[in-house]
Short mmCIF file of C-alpha atoms in Angstrom, two decimals:
data_model
loop_
_atom_site.label_atom_id
_atom_site.label_comp_id
_atom_site.label_asym_id
_atom_site.label_seq_id
_atom_site.Cartn_x
_atom_site.Cartn_y
_atom_site.Cartn_z
CA MET A 1 8.46 -34.26 22.60
CA SER A 2 6.20 -37.10 23.75
CA ARG A 3 7.31 -40.70 23.34
CA ARG A 4 4.70 -41.16 20.63
CA GLY A 5 5.95 -38.02 18.92
CA GLN A 6 9.49 -39.34 19.08
CA HIS A 7 8.40 -42.62 17.49
CA LEU A 8 6.66 -40.76 14.69
CA ALA A 9 9.62 -38.47 14.08
CA ALA A 10 11.96 -41.42 13.91
CA ASP A 11 9.80 -43.26 11.38
CA PRO A 12 11.77 -43.48 8.11
CA HIS A 13 8.64 -42.74 6.04
CA TYR A 14 8.03 -39.54 8.00
CA GLN A 15 11.69 -38.54 7.65
CA MET A 16 11.59 -39.12 3.93
CA SER A 17 8.49 -36.99 3.45
CA ARG A 18 10.04 -34.20 5.56
CA SER A 19 13.23 -34.17 3.52
CA GLN A 20 11.14 -34.30 0.34
CA GLU A 21 9.33 -31.19 1.59
CA LYS A 22 12.63 -29.42 2.29
CA LEU A 23 13.85 -30.34 -1.18
CA GLU A 24 10.72 -29.05 -2.88
CA GLN A 25 10.88 -25.88 -0.82
CA GLN A 26 14.47 -25.29 -1.81
CA GLN A 27 13.67 -26.06 -5.46
CA ALA A 28 10.96 -23.38 -5.37
CA ILE A 29 13.36 -20.89 -3.79
CA VAL A 30 15.96 -21.54 -6.49
CA GLN A 31 13.35 -21.31 -9.25
CA GLN A 32 12.18 -17.94 -7.95
CA LEU A 33 15.76 -16.66 -7.65
CA ARG A 34 16.50 -17.78 -11.24
CA LEU A 35 13.49 -15.78 -12.42
CA GLU A 36 14.54 -12.69 -10.48
CA ALA A 37 18.16 -13.00 -11.58
CA SER A 38 17.14 -13.07 -15.27
CA LEU A 39 15.67 -9.56 -15.05
CA GLY A 40 17.12 -6.80 -17.23
CA ARG A 41 17.95 -3.72 -15.18
CA LEU A 42 18.13 -0.10 -16.33
CA PRO A 43 20.81 2.23 -14.95
CA VAL A 44 19.70 4.17 -11.88
CA SER A 45 20.76 7.44 -13.53
CA ARG A 46 18.25 6.98 -16.34
CA CYS A 47 15.48 5.95 -13.95
CA ILE A 48 16.05 9.00 -11.77
CA GLU A 49 16.03 11.30 -14.81
CA GLU A 50 12.58 10.00 -15.69
CA LEU A 51 11.31 10.41 -12.13
CA LYS A 52 12.69 13.96 -12.05
CA ALA A 53 11.11 14.75 -15.41
CA HIS A 54 7.74 13.45 -14.26
CA CYS A 55 7.82 15.48 -11.04
CA LEU A 56 9.00 18.71 -12.66
CA GLN A 57 6.50 18.38 -15.49
CA HIS A 58 3.51 17.90 -13.21
CA GLN A 59 4.32 19.75 -10.00
CA THR A 60 3.23 23.15 -11.31
CA ARG A 61 -0.30 21.78 -11.29
CA ASP A 62 0.07 19.90 -7.98
CA ILE A 63 -2.27 21.72 -5.62
CA LEU A 64 -0.62 20.38 -2.47
CA ILE A 65 2.55 22.16 -3.63
CA THR A 66 1.22 25.30 -5.29
CA GLY A 67 -1.82 25.90 -3.14
CA PHE A 68 -4.64 28.03 -4.51
CA ALA A 69 -3.98 31.52 -5.87
CA ASP A 70 -7.45 32.42 -4.62
CA GLN A 71 -9.05 30.41 -1.80
CA LYS A 72 -12.36 30.82 -3.66
CA GLU A 73 -11.00 28.15 -6.00
CA ASN A 74 -10.52 25.73 -3.11
CA PRO A 75 -13.55 23.44 -2.90
CA PHE A 76 -12.56 22.63 0.68
CA ALA A 77 -12.14 26.24 1.81
CA LYS A 78 -14.17 27.57 4.74
CA GLY A 79 -17.66 28.64 3.91
CA LYS A 80 -17.92 26.20 1.07
CA ASN A 81 -19.11 23.33 3.22
CA LYS A 82 -22.81 23.98 3.36
CA ALA A 83 -24.33 22.42 0.30
CA CYS A 84 -28.08 22.32 -0.16
CA VAL A 85 -29.43 18.81 -0.24
CA ILE A 86 -32.79 17.97 -1.77
CA LEU A 87 -34.40 15.53 0.66
CA MET B 1 27.04 -33.29 -2.32
CA SER B 2 23.36 -33.91 -1.73
CA GLU B 3 20.81 -32.35 -4.03
CA LEU B 4 19.68 -30.12 -1.16
CA GLU B 5 23.23 -28.85 -0.68
CA GLN B 6 23.58 -28.20 -4.41
CA LEU B 7 20.37 -26.21 -4.43
CA ARG B 8 21.47 -24.18 -1.38
CA GLN B 9 24.71 -23.34 -3.14
CA GLU B 10 22.88 -22.37 -6.31
CA ALA B 11 20.61 -20.10 -4.26
CA GLU B 12 23.64 -18.35 -2.77
CA GLN B 13 25.16 -17.90 -6.23
CA LEU B 14 21.95 -16.46 -7.61
CA LYS B 15 21.62 -14.03 -4.70
CA ASN B 16 25.17 -12.84 -5.36
CA GLN B 17 24.36 -12.51 -9.06
CA ILE B 18 21.37 -10.32 -8.27
CA ARG B 19 23.35 -8.23 -5.81
CA ASP B 20 26.11 -7.64 -8.39
CA ALA B 21 23.66 -6.82 -11.19
CA ARG B 22 22.00 -4.23 -8.95
CA LYS B 23 25.38 -2.74 -8.09
CA ASN B 24 26.25 -2.50 -11.79
CA ALA B 25 23.04 -0.63 -12.48
CA CYS B 26 23.71 1.75 -9.61
CA ASP B 27 25.70 4.46 -11.43
CA THR B 28 24.50 7.39 -9.32
CA SER B 29 22.51 8.29 -6.23
CA LEU B 30 19.29 10.25 -5.88
CA ALA B 31 21.15 12.81 -3.78
CA GLN B 32 23.66 13.39 -6.59
CA ALA B 33 21.20 13.29 -9.47
CA ALA B 34 18.72 15.63 -7.80
CA ALA B 35 21.26 18.07 -6.35
CA ASN B 36 20.37 20.68 -8.98
CA VAL B 37 16.60 20.37 -8.48
CA GLU B 38 14.95 23.45 -7.00
CA PRO B 39 13.71 22.62 -3.47
CA VAL B 40 9.96 22.42 -3.25
CA GLY B 41 9.80 24.98 -0.44
CA ARG B 42 7.88 24.82 2.82
CA ILE B 43 4.63 22.94 2.50
CA GLN B 44 2.01 24.28 4.84
CA MET B 45 -1.43 22.78 4.75
CA ARG B 46 -4.44 23.52 6.88
CA THR B 47 -7.15 21.24 8.18
CA ARG B 48 -10.14 22.10 6.00
CA ARG B 49 -12.55 19.49 7.34
CA THR B 50 -12.75 17.31 10.42
CA LEU B 51 -14.96 14.25 10.02
CA ARG B 52 -16.49 13.33 13.35
CA GLY B 53 -18.63 10.27 13.92
CA HIS B 54 -16.55 7.19 14.55
CA LEU B 55 -16.49 6.05 18.18
CA ALA B 56 -13.20 4.19 18.15
CA LYS B 57 -9.84 4.00 16.38
CA ILE B 58 -9.90 4.51 12.64
CA TYR B 59 -7.83 1.89 10.85
CA ALA B 60 -8.29 2.65 7.18
CA MET B 61 -9.67 5.11 4.64
CA HIS B 62 -9.95 5.31 0.87
CA TRP B 63 -11.07 8.09 -1.46
CA ALA B 64 -13.61 7.42 -4.21
CA THR B 65 -12.13 7.94 -7.66
CA ASP B 66 -13.08 10.80 -9.93
CA SER B 67 -14.47 8.39 -12.51
CA SER B 68 -17.29 7.50 -10.16
CA GLY B 69 -18.97 10.86 -10.63
CA ALA B 70 -17.68 14.28 -11.62
CA THR B 71 -18.37 15.90 -8.26
CA ASN B 72 -17.83 12.80 -6.18
CA ARG B 73 -15.79 13.76 -3.18
CA ASN B 74 -16.70 10.72 -1.13
CA LEU B 75 -14.40 8.69 1.03
CA VAL B 76 -14.91 5.53 3.05
CA SER B 77 -13.41 4.93 6.48
CA ALA B 78 -13.27 1.87 8.73
CA SER B 79 -13.17 1.90 12.50
CA GLN B 80 -13.04 -0.68 15.24
CA ASP B 81 -16.36 0.73 16.40
CA GLY B 82 -17.63 -1.80 13.84
CA LYS B 83 -18.68 0.68 11.18
CA LEU B 84 -17.78 1.72 7.68
CA ILE B 85 -18.75 5.32 7.08
CA VAL B 86 -19.00 6.81 3.60
CA TRP B 87 -18.55 10.55 3.91
CA ASP B 88 -19.13 13.45 1.57
CA GLY B 89 -15.79 15.20 1.96
CA TYR B 90 -17.16 18.59 0.93
CA THR B 91 -20.11 18.76 3.36
CA THR B 92 -18.83 16.29 6.01
CA ASN B 93 -22.23 14.58 5.80
CA LYS B 94 -22.36 10.85 6.36
CA VAL B 95 -23.71 9.35 3.16
CA HIS B 96 -23.80 5.82 4.57
CA ALA B 97 -23.09 4.35 8.01
CA ILE B 98 -22.65 0.63 7.48
CA PRO B 99 -22.66 -1.71 10.51
CA LEU B 100 -20.19 -4.55 10.07
CA ARG B 101 -20.58 -8.20 11.02
CA SER B 102 -17.11 -8.11 12.55
CA SER B 103 -15.85 -4.99 14.31
CA TRP B 104 -12.19 -6.05 13.94
CA VAL B 105 -11.77 -4.28 10.64
CA MET B 106 -8.32 -3.39 9.32
CA THR B 107 -8.90 -2.23 5.76
CA CYS B 108 -11.48 -0.71 3.44
CA ALA B 109 -11.65 0.19 -0.23
CA TYR B 110 -13.86 2.09 -2.66
CA ALA B 111 -14.52 0.52 -6.09
CA PRO B 112 -13.49 2.80 -8.99
CA SER B 113 -17.11 2.83 -10.20
CA GLY B 114 -18.32 4.13 -6.83
CA SER B 115 -20.87 1.32 -6.63
CA PHE B 116 -19.15 -0.86 -4.03
CA VAL B 117 -17.00 -0.71 -0.95
CA ALA B 118 -15.08 -3.57 0.62
CA CYS B 119 -13.58 -4.25 4.01
CA GLY B 120 -12.05 -6.97 6.12
CA GLY B 121 -9.89 -7.66 9.14
CA LEU B 122 -9.49 -10.27 11.87
CA ASP B 123 -12.41 -12.22 10.45
CA ASN B 124 -10.08 -13.21 7.55
CA ILE B 125 -12.88 -12.36 5.13
CA CYS B 126 -13.16 -9.66 2.47
CA SER B 127 -16.76 -8.42 2.48
CA ILE B 128 -18.20 -6.55 -0.50
CA TYR B 129 -21.02 -4.06 0.09
CA SER B 130 -23.24 -2.65 -2.67
CA LEU B 131 -23.94 1.06 -2.24
CA LYS B 132 -26.43 1.18 -5.08
CA THR B 133 -29.01 -1.52 -4.44
CA ARG B 134 -32.46 -1.29 -5.98
CA GLU B 135 -34.00 -1.05 -2.51
CA GLY B 136 -31.83 1.92 -1.68
CA ASN B 137 -30.09 0.35 1.31
CA VAL B 138 -26.51 -0.83 1.66
CA ARG B 139 -25.96 -4.55 2.05
CA VAL B 140 -23.32 -7.26 1.80
CA THR B 141 -23.35 -8.70 -1.70
CA ARG B 142 -20.45 -11.11 -1.35
CA GLU B 143 -18.20 -12.51 1.32
CA LEU B 144 -14.82 -13.79 0.17
CA PRO B 145 -13.52 -16.39 2.64
CA GLY B 146 -10.31 -18.30 1.99
CA HIS B 147 -7.49 -16.42 3.68
CA THR B 148 -6.21 -18.20 6.78
CA GLY B 149 -4.99 -14.97 8.35
CA TYR B 150 -6.27 -11.44 8.86
CA LEU B 151 -7.12 -9.20 5.91
CA SER B 152 -4.66 -6.30 5.99
CA CYS B 153 -5.49 -4.53 2.72
CA CYS B 154 -7.83 -4.77 -0.26
CA ARG B 155 -8.09 -2.87 -3.56
CA PHE B 156 -10.67 -3.16 -6.36
CA ILE B 157 -9.46 -3.65 -9.92
CA ASP B 158 -13.07 -3.21 -11.08
CA ASP B 159 -16.56 -4.10 -9.85
CA ASN B 160 -15.82 -7.78 -10.27
CA GLN B 161 -12.19 -8.17 -9.22
CA ILE B 162 -10.45 -7.35 -5.98
CA VAL B 163 -6.92 -7.99 -4.71
CA THR B 164 -6.36 -8.70 -1.03
CA SER B 165 -3.31 -9.05 1.23
CA SER B 166 -3.26 -11.11 4.39
CA GLY B 167 -1.56 -12.11 7.62
CA ASP B 168 -1.41 -15.61 6.11
CA MET B 169 1.57 -14.32 4.05
CA THR B 170 -0.25 -14.39 0.72
CA CYS B 171 -2.15 -12.03 -1.53
CA ALA B 172 -5.13 -13.11 -3.59
CA LEU B 173 -7.11 -12.04 -6.62
CA TRP B 174 -10.84 -12.74 -6.38
CA ASP B 175 -13.71 -13.01 -8.83
CA ILE B 176 -16.43 -11.29 -6.83
CA GLU B 177 -19.34 -12.72 -8.85
CA THR B 178 -18.34 -16.35 -8.18
CA GLY B 179 -16.68 -15.70 -4.83
CA GLN B 180 -13.65 -17.67 -6.03
CA ASN B 181 -10.03 -17.01 -5.32
CA THR B 182 -8.75 -17.06 -8.92
CA THR B 183 -5.07 -16.46 -8.19
CA THR B 184 -2.92 -16.78 -5.07
CA PHE B 185 0.32 -14.84 -4.73
CA ALA B 186 2.64 -16.76 -2.42
CA GLY B 187 6.25 -16.00 -1.62
CA HIS B 188 6.41 -13.59 1.31
CA THR B 189 7.74 -15.12 4.51
CA GLY B 190 5.89 -12.75 6.82
CA ASP B 191 2.43 -11.18 7.20
CA VAL B 192 1.62 -9.10 4.12
CA MET B 193 0.56 -5.69 5.41
CA SER B 194 -0.24 -3.59 2.36
CA LEU B 195 -0.62 -3.58 -1.40
CA SER B 196 -0.80 -1.02 -4.20
CA LEU B 197 -2.13 -1.53 -7.73
CA ALA B 198 -0.10 -0.13 -10.63
CA PRO B 199 -1.85 2.58 -12.66
CA ASP B 200 -2.42 0.05 -15.46
CA MET B 201 -3.38 -2.63 -12.91
CA ARG B 202 -1.31 -5.30 -14.71
CA THR B 203 0.95 -5.50 -11.67
CA PHE B 204 0.79 -4.70 -8.00
CA VAL B 205 3.33 -4.38 -5.21
CA SER B 206 3.03 -5.76 -1.70
CA GLY B 207 4.89 -4.96 1.53
CA ALA B 208 5.30 -7.46 4.34
CA CYS B 209 6.65 -8.18 7.82
CA ASP B 210 9.57 -10.01 6.20
CA ALA B 211 10.89 -6.48 5.44
CA SER B 212 10.61 -7.04 1.69
CA ALA B 213 8.39 -5.66 -1.05
CA LYS B 214 7.37 -7.84 -3.98
CA LEU B 215 6.13 -7.01 -7.46
CA TRP B 216 3.50 -9.39 -8.83
CA ASP B 217 1.93 -9.97 -12.24
CA THR B 218 -1.80 -9.72 -11.52
CA ARG B 219 -2.73 -12.23 -14.19
CA ASP B 220 -0.22 -15.06 -13.84
CA GLY B 221 0.38 -14.89 -10.10
CA MET B 222 4.16 -14.76 -10.48
CA CYS B 223 6.44 -12.68 -8.31
CA HIS B 224 8.76 -10.90 -10.73
CA GLN B 225 10.87 -8.88 -8.33
CA THR B 226 11.73 -8.78 -4.63
CA PHE B 227 13.02 -5.57 -3.05
CA THR B 228 14.99 -5.58 0.18
CA GLY B 229 16.50 -2.77 2.24
CA HIS B 230 14.10 -2.11 5.07
CA GLU B 231 15.18 -3.34 8.49
CA SER B 232 11.74 -4.10 9.85
CA ASP B 233 8.10 -4.68 8.91
CA ILE B 234 6.83 -2.77 5.90
CA ASN B 235 3.39 -1.41 6.87
CA ALA B 236 2.51 0.66 3.82
CA ILE B 237 3.25 0.76 0.12
CA THR B 238 2.16 3.00 -2.77
CA TYR B 239 3.02 3.37 -6.46
CA PHE B 240 4.64 6.52 -7.84
CA PRO B 241 2.25 8.14 -10.37
CA ASN B 242 4.14 6.95 -13.50
CA GLY B 243 4.10 3.34 -12.36
CA TYR B 244 7.88 2.92 -12.51
CA ALA B 245 8.62 3.31 -8.82
CA PHE B 246 6.95 2.85 -5.45
CA ALA B 247 7.38 4.06 -1.88
CA THR B 248 7.18 2.12 1.35
CA GLY B 249 6.77 2.97 5.05
CA SER B 250 8.17 0.77 7.78
CA ASP B 251 8.52 0.14 11.50
CA ASP B 252 12.21 0.96 10.99
CA ALA B 253 11.16 4.65 10.99
CA THR B 254 12.05 5.20 7.33
CA CYS B 255 10.14 5.58 4.11
CA ARG B 256 11.99 4.38 1.04
CA LEU B 257 11.71 4.81 -2.70
CA PHE B 258 12.29 1.78 -4.94
CA ASP B 259 12.73 1.93 -8.69
CA ILE B 260 11.20 -0.98 -10.57
CA ARG B 261 13.34 -0.90 -13.72
CA ALA B 262 16.57 -0.45 -11.77
CA ASP B 263 15.32 -3.18 -9.43
CA GLN B 264 16.56 -1.47 -6.25
CA GLU B 265 16.11 1.06 -3.51
CA ILE B 266 17.02 4.56 -4.68
CA GLY B 267 15.80 6.86 -1.92
CA MET B 268 15.30 7.02 1.83
CA TYR B 269 13.30 9.48 3.91
CA SER B 270 14.35 9.61 7.54
CA HIS B 271 15.58 11.87 10.30
CA ASP B 272 17.43 11.25 13.55
CA ASN B 273 14.49 12.81 15.39
CA ILE B 274 12.05 10.35 13.87
CA ILE B 275 12.17 7.04 15.69
CA CYS B 276 8.66 5.76 15.31
CA GLY B 277 7.04 3.59 12.67
CA ILE B 278 5.18 4.68 9.56
CA THR B 279 1.64 3.38 9.13
CA SER B 280 0.65 4.80 5.74
CA VAL B 281 2.14 6.47 2.66
CA ALA B 282 0.81 8.39 -0.36
CA PHE B 283 2.24 10.52 -3.17
CA SER B 284 0.85 13.89 -4.16
CA LYS B 285 -0.49 14.03 -7.73
CA SER B 286 2.84 14.92 -9.35
CA GLY B 287 4.78 12.53 -7.15
CA ARG B 288 7.00 15.35 -5.92
CA LEU B 289 5.65 15.01 -2.37
CA LEU B 290 5.63 11.79 -0.36
CA LEU B 291 3.31 11.90 2.63
CA GLY B 292 3.71 9.49 5.54
CA GLY B 293 1.49 8.85 8.54
CA TYR B 294 3.47 8.18 11.72
CA ASP B 295 2.94 6.57 15.12
CA ASP B 296 3.94 9.88 16.77
CA PHE B 297 0.59 11.43 15.73
CA ASN B 298 2.03 13.44 12.82
CA CYS B 299 2.04 13.20 9.08
CA ASN B 300 5.39 14.17 7.55
CA VAL B 301 5.58 15.59 4.04
CA TRP B 302 8.79 14.68 2.18
CA ASP B 303 10.31 16.14 -0.97
CA THR B 304 10.58 12.94 -3.00
CA LEU B 305 13.55 14.14 -5.08
CA ARG B 306 15.61 15.95 -2.47
CA GLN B 307 14.76 13.54 0.34
CA ASP B 308 14.19 16.45 2.78
CA ARG B 309 11.23 16.99 5.00
CA ALA B 310 9.14 19.76 3.42
CA GLY B 311 6.33 20.00 5.95
CA VAL B 312 4.31 18.46 8.76
CA LEU B 313 0.59 17.95 9.22
CA ALA B 314 0.06 18.13 12.98
CA GLY B 315 -3.41 17.93 14.38
CA HIS B 316 -4.26 14.45 15.51
CA ASP B 317 -4.23 13.38 19.15
CA ASN B 318 -3.19 9.84 18.44
CA ARG B 319 -1.42 7.70 15.84
CA VAL B 320 -2.13 8.52 12.19
CA SER B 321 -3.21 5.11 10.92
CA CYS B 322 -4.12 5.89 7.33
CA LEU B 323 -3.99 8.60 4.72
CA GLY B 324 -4.86 9.15 1.08
CA VAL B 325 -4.61 11.83 -1.60
CA THR B 326 -7.63 12.50 -3.85
CA GLU B 327 -7.27 11.38 -7.46
CA ASP B 328 -7.19 14.98 -8.70
CA GLY B 329 -4.60 15.81 -6.07
CA MET B 330 -6.74 18.52 -4.44
CA ALA B 331 -6.51 17.32 -0.86
CA VAL B 332 -5.17 14.72 1.51
CA ALA B 333 -7.20 12.92 4.17
CA THR B 334 -5.68 11.50 7.34
CA GLY B 335 -7.37 9.02 9.69
CA SER B 336 -6.33 8.45 13.26
CA TRP B 337 -6.69 6.33 16.37
CA ASP B 338 -8.18 9.52 17.86
CA SER B 339 -11.36 8.54 15.91
CA PHE B 340 -11.27 11.56 13.57
CA LEU B 341 -10.48 12.05 9.92
CA LYS B 342 -9.07 15.34 8.72
CA ILE B 343 -8.94 16.73 5.21
CA TRP B 344 -6.02 19.04 4.42
CA ASN B 345 -4.75 21.22 1.62
#
């Protein structure tokens, strides 16, 4: 650090404002942790049951899983890509 | 003891409290609970369309929503060739080719109405483009400056509100009409790389280079939950369809599943053979499949419940940088540094 920088850093006013900053920072961290700690949590077993139920309920209609019974139903199938455009 | 010391101690106590509460809630594992679930079987998809036209790496893509028009199968892509291209996914026609003021673009988004697209990148600005001007051309309608770091991701809530994430470690909610940053979401201690809006849009999740994901209340700007577990930067994040969980992709070569109400990680998707980072993630419509775009040029398809790999989409000649599933779940699009987009189902 330069000599001028060292003088600045040693200035008691500067030191006080730096430690004030650290204090405020730490206060914010603690406040955020208090908020997060106060959360109610559901058991993982129940959460997974709901995820499972959602998947199983909807996956029979999930095209990326079931595919198309007939490729004619697939809007992206070959031969379907030439649409007429009115200019 | 100084006040600072007291606060540091309290922080440690609270962290322990949170860790213990999560442990108490953890009464089973996904592996155990899903052991009796029928495997989803081999997923084999084919490339149905290849979208050619970009001249450089593609960094981002986003499908239009179904609400923007019954037969709307448009998507927008952003490339470091300095263009946004809006494509018709069915015909592969370019609906719009939009030259950008800055070619260093990292993200793009389609408004749910279909009337706007947005993008941003190393210019630190989120630019809004109107696709439906009276004159019939596409132009910038608003620039949203304010971030002091790059724009990594943006998502429209509606035509007048957009959420952004940035390398300046914050996210922001903007009023597009006034150009004002109405809410700032601060708390991450690393570049925020990605965000995902909840289905009801009241909350969103963000993933950052501090290896954590955070859940935010869109209205009040508060971070309600912080999720740890990843061992490196989180590059991608996406909500599970029911809004109660989300998945992440990271440089630590894993994707993970986090449950919001259990407040913890519940699943991990990895393999000893996979040692490269994940750039992008998306769920299939039911949530049963989790797709991830990888640095090794592939897209892996995971069985969300059984945590096995169910398939691979191989076809790009460079890193897969982005991917997205259509709202109706019909197809998935991948974008790559090889300058092409592919549509698969």
